[in-house]
Tab-separated table of C-alpha atoms and ligand atoms in Angstrom:
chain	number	residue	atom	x	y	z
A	1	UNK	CA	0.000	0.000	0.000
A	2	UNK	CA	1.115	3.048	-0.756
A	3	UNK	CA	1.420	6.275	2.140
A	4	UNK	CA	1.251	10.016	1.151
A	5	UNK	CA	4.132	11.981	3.362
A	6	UNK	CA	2.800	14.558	5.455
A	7	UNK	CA	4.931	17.100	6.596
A	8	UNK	CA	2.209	17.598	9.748
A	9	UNK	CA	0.864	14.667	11.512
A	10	UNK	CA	-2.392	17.306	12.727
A	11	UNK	CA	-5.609	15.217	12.588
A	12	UNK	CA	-3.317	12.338	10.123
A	13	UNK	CA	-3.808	8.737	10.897
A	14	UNK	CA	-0.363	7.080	12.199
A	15	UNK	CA	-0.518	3.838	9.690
A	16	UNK	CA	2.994	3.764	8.533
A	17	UNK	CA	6.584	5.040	8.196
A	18	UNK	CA	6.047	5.850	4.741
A	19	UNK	CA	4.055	8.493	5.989
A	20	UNK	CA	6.481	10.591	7.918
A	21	UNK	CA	8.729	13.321	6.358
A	22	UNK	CA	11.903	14.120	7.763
A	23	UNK	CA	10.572	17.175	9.563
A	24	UNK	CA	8.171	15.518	10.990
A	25	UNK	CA	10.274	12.708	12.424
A	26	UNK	CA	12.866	15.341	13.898
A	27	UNK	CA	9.373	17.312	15.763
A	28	UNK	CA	8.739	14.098	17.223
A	29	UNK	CA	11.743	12.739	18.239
A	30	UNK	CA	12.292	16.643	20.093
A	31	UNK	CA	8.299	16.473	21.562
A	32	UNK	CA	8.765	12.947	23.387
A	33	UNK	CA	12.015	14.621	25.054
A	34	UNK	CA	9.724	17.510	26.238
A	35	UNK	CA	7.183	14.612	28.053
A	36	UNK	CA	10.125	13.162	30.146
A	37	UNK	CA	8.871	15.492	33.140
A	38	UNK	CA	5.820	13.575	33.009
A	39	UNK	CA	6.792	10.329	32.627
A	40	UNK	CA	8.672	11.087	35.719
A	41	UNK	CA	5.650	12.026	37.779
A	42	UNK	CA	7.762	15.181	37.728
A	43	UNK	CA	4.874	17.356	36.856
A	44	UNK	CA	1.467	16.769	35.320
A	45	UNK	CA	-0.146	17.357	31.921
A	46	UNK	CA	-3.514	18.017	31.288
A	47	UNK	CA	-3.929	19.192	27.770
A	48	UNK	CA	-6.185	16.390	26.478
A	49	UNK	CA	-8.230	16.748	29.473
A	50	UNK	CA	-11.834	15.866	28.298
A	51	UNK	CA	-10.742	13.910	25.185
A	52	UNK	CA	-11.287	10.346	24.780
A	53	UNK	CA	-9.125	7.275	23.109
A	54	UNK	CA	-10.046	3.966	22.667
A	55	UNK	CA	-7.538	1.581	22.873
A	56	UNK	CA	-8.632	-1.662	20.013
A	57	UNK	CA	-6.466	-4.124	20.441
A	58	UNK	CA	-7.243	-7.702	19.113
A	59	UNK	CA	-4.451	-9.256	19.143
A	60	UNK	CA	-2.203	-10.242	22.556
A	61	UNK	CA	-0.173	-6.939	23.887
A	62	UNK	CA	0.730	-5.989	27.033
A	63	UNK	CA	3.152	-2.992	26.771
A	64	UNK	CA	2.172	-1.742	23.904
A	65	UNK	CA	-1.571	-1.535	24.625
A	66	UNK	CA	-0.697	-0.003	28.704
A	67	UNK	CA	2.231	2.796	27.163
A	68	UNK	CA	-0.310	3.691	24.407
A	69	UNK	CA	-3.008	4.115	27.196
A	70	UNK	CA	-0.405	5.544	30.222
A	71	UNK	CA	0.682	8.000	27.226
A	72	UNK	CA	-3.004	9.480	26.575
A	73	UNK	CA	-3.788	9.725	30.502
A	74	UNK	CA	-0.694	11.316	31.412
A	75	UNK	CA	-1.791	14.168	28.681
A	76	UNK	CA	-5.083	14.240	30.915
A	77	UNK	CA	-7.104	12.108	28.640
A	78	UNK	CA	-9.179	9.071	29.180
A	79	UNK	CA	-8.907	5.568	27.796
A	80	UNK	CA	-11.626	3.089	26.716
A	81	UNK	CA	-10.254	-0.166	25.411
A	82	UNK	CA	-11.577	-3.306	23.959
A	83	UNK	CA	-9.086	-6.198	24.086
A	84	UNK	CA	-9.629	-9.720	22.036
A	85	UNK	CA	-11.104	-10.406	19.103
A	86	UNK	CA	-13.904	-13.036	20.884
A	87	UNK	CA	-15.297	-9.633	23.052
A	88	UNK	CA	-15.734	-7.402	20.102
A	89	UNK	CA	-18.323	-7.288	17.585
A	90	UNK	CA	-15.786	-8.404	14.441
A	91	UNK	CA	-16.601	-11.845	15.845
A	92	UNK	CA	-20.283	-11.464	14.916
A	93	UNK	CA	-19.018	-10.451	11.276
A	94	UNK	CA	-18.552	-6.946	11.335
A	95	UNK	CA	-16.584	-5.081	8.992
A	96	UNK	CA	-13.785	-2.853	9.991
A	97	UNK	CA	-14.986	0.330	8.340
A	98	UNK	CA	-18.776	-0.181	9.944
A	99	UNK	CA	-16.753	-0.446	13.315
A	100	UNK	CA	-14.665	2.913	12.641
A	101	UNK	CA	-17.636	4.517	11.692
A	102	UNK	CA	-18.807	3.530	15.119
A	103	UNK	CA	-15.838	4.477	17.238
A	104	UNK	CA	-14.965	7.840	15.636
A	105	UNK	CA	-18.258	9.191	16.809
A	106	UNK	CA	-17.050	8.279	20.346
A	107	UNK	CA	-13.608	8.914	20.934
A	108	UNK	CA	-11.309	11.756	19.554
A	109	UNK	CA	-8.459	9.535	18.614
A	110	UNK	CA	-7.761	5.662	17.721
A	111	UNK	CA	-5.205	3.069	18.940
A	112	UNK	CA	-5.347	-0.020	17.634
A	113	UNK	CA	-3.547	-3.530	16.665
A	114	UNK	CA	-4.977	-6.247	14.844
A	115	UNK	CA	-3.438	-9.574	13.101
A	116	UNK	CA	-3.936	-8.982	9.732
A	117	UNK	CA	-1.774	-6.698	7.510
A	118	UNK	CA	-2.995	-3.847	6.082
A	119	UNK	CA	-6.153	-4.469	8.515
A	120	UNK	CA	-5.489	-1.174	10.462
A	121	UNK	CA	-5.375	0.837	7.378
A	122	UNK	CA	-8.753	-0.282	6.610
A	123	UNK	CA	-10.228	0.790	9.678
A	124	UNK	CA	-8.860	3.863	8.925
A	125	UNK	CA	-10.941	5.100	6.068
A	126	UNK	CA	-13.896	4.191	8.065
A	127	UNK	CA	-12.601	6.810	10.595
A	128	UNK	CA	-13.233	10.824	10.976
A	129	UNK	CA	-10.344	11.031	13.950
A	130	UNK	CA	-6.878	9.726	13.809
A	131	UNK	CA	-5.945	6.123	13.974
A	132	UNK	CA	-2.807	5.142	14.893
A	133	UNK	CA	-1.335	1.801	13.751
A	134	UNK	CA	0.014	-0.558	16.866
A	135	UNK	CA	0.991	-3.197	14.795
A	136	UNK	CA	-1.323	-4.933	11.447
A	137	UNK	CA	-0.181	-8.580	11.334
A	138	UNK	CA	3.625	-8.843	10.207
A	139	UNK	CA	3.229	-5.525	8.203
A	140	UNK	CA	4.204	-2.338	10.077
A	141	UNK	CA	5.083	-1.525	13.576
A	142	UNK	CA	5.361	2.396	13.082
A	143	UNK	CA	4.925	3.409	17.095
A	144	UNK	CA	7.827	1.181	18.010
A	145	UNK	CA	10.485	2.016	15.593
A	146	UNK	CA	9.650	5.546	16.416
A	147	UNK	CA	10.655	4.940	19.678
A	148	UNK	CA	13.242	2.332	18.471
A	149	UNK	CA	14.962	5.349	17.278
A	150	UNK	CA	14.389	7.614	20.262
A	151	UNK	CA	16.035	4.825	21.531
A	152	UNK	CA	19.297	4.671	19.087
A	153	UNK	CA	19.569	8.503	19.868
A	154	UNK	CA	20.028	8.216	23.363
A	155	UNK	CA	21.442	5.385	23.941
A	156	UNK	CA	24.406	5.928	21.216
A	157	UNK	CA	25.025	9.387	23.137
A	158	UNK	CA	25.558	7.624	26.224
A	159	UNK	CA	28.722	5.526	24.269
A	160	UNK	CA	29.336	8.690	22.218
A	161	UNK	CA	28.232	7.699	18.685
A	162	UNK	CA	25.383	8.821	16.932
A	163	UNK	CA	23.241	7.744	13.885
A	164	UNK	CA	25.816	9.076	11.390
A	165	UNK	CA	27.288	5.664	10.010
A	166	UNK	CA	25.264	3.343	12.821
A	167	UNK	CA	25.888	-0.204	12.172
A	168	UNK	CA	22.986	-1.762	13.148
A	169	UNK	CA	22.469	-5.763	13.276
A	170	UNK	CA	19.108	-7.297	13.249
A	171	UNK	CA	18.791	-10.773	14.324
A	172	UNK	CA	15.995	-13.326	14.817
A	173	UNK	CA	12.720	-13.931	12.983
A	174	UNK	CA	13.190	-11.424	10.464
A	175	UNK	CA	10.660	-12.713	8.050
A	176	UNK	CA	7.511	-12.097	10.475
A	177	UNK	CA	8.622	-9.010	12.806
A	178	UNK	CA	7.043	-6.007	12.437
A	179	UNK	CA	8.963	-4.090	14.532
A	180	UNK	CA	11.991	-4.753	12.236
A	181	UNK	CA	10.281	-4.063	8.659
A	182	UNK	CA	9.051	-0.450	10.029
A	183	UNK	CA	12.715	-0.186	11.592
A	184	UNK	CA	14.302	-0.497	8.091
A	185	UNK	CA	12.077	1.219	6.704
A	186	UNK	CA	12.562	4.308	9.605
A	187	UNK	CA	16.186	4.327	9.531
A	188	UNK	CA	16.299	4.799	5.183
A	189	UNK	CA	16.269	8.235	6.589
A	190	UNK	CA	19.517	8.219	7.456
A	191	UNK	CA	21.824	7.744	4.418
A	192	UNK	CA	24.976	5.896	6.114
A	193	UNK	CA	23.020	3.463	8.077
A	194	UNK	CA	24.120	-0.085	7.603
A	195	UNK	CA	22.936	-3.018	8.125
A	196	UNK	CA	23.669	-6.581	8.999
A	197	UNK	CA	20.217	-9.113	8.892
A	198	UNK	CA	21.120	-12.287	10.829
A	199	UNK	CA	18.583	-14.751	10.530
A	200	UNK	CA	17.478	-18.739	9.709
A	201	UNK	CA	17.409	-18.828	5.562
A	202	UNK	CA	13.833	-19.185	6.181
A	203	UNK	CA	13.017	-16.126	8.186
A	204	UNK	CA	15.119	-14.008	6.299
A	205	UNK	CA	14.337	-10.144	6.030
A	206	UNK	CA	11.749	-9.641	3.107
A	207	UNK	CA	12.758	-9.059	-0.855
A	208	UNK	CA	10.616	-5.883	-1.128
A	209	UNK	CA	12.987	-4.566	2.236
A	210	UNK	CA	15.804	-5.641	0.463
A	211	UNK	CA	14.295	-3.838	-2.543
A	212	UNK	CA	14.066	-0.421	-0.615
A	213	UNK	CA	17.556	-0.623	0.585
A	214	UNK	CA	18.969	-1.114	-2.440
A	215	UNK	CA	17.069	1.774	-4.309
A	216	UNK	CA	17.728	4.202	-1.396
A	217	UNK	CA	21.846	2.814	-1.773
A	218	UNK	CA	22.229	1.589	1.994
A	219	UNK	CA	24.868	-0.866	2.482
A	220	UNK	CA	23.562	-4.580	3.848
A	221	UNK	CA	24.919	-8.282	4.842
A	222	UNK	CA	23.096	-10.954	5.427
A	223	UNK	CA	24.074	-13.576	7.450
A	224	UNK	CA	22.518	-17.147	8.318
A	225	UNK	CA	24.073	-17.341	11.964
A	226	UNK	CA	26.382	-16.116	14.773
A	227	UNK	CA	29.335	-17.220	12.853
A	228	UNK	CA	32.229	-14.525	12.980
A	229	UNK	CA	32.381	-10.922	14.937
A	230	UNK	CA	30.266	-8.236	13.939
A	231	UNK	CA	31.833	-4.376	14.107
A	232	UNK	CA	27.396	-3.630	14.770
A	233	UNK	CA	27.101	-0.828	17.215
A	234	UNK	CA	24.129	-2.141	17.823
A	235	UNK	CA	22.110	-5.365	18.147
A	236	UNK	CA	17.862	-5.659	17.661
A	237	UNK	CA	17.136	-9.132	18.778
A	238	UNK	CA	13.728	-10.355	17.956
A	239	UNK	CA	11.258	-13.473	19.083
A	240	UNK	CA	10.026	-15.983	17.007
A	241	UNK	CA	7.012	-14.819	15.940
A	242	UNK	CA	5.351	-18.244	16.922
A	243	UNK	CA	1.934	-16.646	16.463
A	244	UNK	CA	2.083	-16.218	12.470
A	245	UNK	CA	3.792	-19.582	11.795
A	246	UNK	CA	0.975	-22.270	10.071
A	247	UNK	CA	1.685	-24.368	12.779
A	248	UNK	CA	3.404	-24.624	16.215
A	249	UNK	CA	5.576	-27.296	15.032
A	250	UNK	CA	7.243	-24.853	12.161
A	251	UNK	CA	8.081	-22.182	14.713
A	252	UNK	CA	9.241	-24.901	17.126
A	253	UNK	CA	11.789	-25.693	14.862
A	254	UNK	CA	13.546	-21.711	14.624
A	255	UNK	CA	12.934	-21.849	18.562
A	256	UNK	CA	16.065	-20.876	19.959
A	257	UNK	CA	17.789	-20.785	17.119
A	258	UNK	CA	19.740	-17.558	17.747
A	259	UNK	CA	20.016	-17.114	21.094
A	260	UNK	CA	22.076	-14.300	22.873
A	261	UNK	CA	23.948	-14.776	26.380
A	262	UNK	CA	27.045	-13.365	28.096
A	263	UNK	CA	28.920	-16.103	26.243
A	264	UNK	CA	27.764	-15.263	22.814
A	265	UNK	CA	27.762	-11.911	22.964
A	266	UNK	CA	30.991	-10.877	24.476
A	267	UNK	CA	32.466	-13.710	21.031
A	268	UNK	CA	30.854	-11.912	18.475
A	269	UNK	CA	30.172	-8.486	19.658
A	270	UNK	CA	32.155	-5.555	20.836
A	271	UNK	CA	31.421	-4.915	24.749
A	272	UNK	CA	30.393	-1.147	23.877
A	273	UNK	CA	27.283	-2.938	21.423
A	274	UNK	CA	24.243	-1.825	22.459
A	275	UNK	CA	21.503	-4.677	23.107
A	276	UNK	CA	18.067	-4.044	22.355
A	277	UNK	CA	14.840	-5.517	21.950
A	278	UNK	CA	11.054	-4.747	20.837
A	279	UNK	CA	9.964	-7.583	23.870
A	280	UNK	CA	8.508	-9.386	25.097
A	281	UNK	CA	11.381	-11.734	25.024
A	282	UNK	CA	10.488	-15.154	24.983
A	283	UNK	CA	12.457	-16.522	28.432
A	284	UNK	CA	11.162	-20.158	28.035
A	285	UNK	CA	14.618	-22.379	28.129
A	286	UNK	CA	13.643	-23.881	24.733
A	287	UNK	CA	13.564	-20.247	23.642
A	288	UNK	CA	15.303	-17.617	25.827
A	289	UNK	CA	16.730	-15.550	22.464
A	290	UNK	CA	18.113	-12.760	25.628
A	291	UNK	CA	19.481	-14.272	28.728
A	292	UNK	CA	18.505	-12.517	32.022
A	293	UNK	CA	23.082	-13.191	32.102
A	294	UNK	CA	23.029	-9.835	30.113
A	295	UNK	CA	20.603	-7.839	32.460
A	296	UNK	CA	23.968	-6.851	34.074
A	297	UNK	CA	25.218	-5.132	31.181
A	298	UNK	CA	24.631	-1.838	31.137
A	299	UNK	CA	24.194	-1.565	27.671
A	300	UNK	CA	21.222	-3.848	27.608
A	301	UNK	CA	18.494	-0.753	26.452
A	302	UNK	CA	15.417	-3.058	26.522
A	303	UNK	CA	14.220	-1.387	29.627
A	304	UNK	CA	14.765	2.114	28.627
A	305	UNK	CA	13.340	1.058	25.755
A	306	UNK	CA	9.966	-0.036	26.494
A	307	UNK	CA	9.849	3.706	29.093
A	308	UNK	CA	10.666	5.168	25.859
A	309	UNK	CA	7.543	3.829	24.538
A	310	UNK	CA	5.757	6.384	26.828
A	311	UNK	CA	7.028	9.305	25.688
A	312	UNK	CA	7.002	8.542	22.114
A	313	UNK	CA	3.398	7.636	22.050
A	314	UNK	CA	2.995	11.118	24.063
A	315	UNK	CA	5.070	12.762	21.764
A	316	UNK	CA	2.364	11.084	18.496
A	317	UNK	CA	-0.795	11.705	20.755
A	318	UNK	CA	0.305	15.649	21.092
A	319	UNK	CA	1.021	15.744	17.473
A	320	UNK	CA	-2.034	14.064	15.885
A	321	UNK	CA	-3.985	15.789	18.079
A	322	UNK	CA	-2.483	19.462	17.240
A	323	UNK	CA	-1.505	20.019	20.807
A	324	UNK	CA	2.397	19.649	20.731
A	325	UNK	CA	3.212	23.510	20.992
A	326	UNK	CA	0.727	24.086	23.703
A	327	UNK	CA	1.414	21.196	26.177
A	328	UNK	CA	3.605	23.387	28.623
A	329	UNK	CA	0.980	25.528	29.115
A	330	UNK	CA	-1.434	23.209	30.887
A	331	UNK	CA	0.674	21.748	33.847
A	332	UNK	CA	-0.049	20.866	37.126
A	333	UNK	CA	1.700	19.574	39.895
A	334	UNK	CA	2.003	16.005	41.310
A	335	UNK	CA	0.425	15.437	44.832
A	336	UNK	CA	1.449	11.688	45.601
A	337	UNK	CA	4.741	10.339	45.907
A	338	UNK	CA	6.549	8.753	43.220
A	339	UNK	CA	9.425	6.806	42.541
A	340	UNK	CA	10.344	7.055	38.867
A	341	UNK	CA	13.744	6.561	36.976
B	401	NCD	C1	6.297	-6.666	19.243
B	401	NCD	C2	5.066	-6.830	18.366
B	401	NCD	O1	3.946	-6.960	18.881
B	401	NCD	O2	5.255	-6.785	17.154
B	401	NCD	N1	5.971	-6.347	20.554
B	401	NCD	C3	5.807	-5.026	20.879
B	401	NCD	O3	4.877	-4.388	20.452
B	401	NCD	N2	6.755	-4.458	21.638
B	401	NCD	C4	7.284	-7.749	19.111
B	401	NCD	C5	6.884	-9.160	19.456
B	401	NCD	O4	5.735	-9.441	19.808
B	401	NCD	O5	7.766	-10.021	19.376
């Protein structure tokens, strides 16, 4: 499908990367810093106070679904959410459009996630308020490489490097993750980004990827294993993606193929690498692609990660919403105690 690029995302549907135009990625990137005060129970926003989102989700989430949620409440909005597809009314055979229809006259602004690709777009032309894309089957992932590269900001400050000439590897079930097509597809912005893909022959990253990276002239390897050191300044581990396999016994199979512990890492990557992770990692022994060994490392991001979540999904919520340049002016303070970090 193809995405018109907005240079504002005011009253836009979130659906995919495509969408966003340089300007608008560097507005957002600089809004989710301004939310960090928040986030930390610091101070309070009330901005959206009296607007309404409705969280759709109808396929299994946890963080996404609570940071997309704690990101509209800590504006001062309120959430109504729907979760499974068995307590909705698609299971009686509803269409997606009838349903947007529905929910835009509601709520001022849509979340949603839903197994089938392209599904979420769909929705969309049904609705009159924005919809924002939290993942369509394996298609698109655009809220989490947005703060996937929140994420590659900050933490490549903290081991002074930046995007210029990131070496990024991606590793795992790169056939099926989301979060790595819209990744790939977010960092083409940045014109000496490398890559290295590291996956099974059979969950290799997809041709029409491989397609963009080649038109836009970014440099890529692909390898089939952890066989010699990689110079990546970063590492994106991924699950298999069990859930869009044709049967348990196929993604039993990749299970644990490429696995990363203390061992492993500290072979084939330099100490400095930065570890992340979209999670929920899969810590069954069978699986366990991220030993809890490298929770000790301070360069394991997966945690600041997933709090990065927050303030990205802030940062979207202000925009769509045409608040972003007024937020400051609609603070209040925090009466209980906290204990953010
Ligand atoms: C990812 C997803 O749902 O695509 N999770 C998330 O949103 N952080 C990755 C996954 O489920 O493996």
């Amino acid at each position: 499908m193809s995405h018109t690029v907005l240079s504002s995302l005011a009253g836009a549907h979130l659906l995919s990367i495509e969408q966003l135009h340089p300007d608008t990625l560097q507005a957002l990137l600089a809004t989710a810093d301004t939310m960090r005060p928040y986030a930390l129970r610091q101070k309070r926003c009330t901005v959206l106070q009296g607007a309404l989102l409705a969280n759709l989700f109808f396929e299994p989430s946890t963080r996404t679904r609570v940071s997309f949620g704690a990101a509209f409440s800590l504006l001062g909005g309120q959430v109504l959410e729907t979760t499974g597809m068995g307590s909705s009314a698609l299971s009686k055979g509803e269409s997606l459009k009838d349903m947007a229809q529905v929910m835009s006259g509601y709520v001022d602004a849509i979340a949603m996630r839903h197994p089938e690709d392209g599904s979420v777009a769909q929705f969309a032309q049904g609705s009159s308020v924005p919809v924002i894309n939290g993942g369509d089957g394996s298609n698109e992932h655009p809220t989490q490489a947005l703060l996937d590269l929140y994420t590659l900001h900050h933490e490549l400050a903290r081991v002074g490097k930046s995007l210029d000439k990131l070496h990024i590897g991606l590793m795992g079930d790169l056939k099926h993750g989301r979060t790595v097509h819209s990744l790939v597809r977010l960092l083409r912005h940045y014109p000496q980004v490398r890559f290295t893909f590291i996956s099974p022959p059979e969950l290799a990253i997809p041709h029409y990827l491989i397609e963009l990276l080649n038109q836009s002239g970014h440099a890529y390897t692909i390898e089939q294993g952890l066989n010699t050191p990689l110079d990546v300044d970063v590492i994106y581990q991924t699950r298999v993606q069990e859930e869009r396999f044709a049967s348990i016994d196929e993604a039993n199979h990749f299970r644990g193929a490429l696995r990363l512990h203390q061992q492993s890492f500290f072979q084939y990557f330099d100490p400095t690498t930065v570890i992340m992770h979209p999670l929920p990692r899969d810590s069954r022994s069978d699986a366990n692609e991220l030993a809890t060994d490298l929770d000790e490392l301070s360069n394991l991001a997966i945690f600041r990660q997933a709090h990065n979540g927050v303030l990205m999904r802030m940062a979207i919520f202000a925009h769509v919403l045409g608040v972003a340049d007024i937020a400051t002016q609609h603070e209040a303070p925090v009466l209980w105690y906290s204990n953010k970090i």
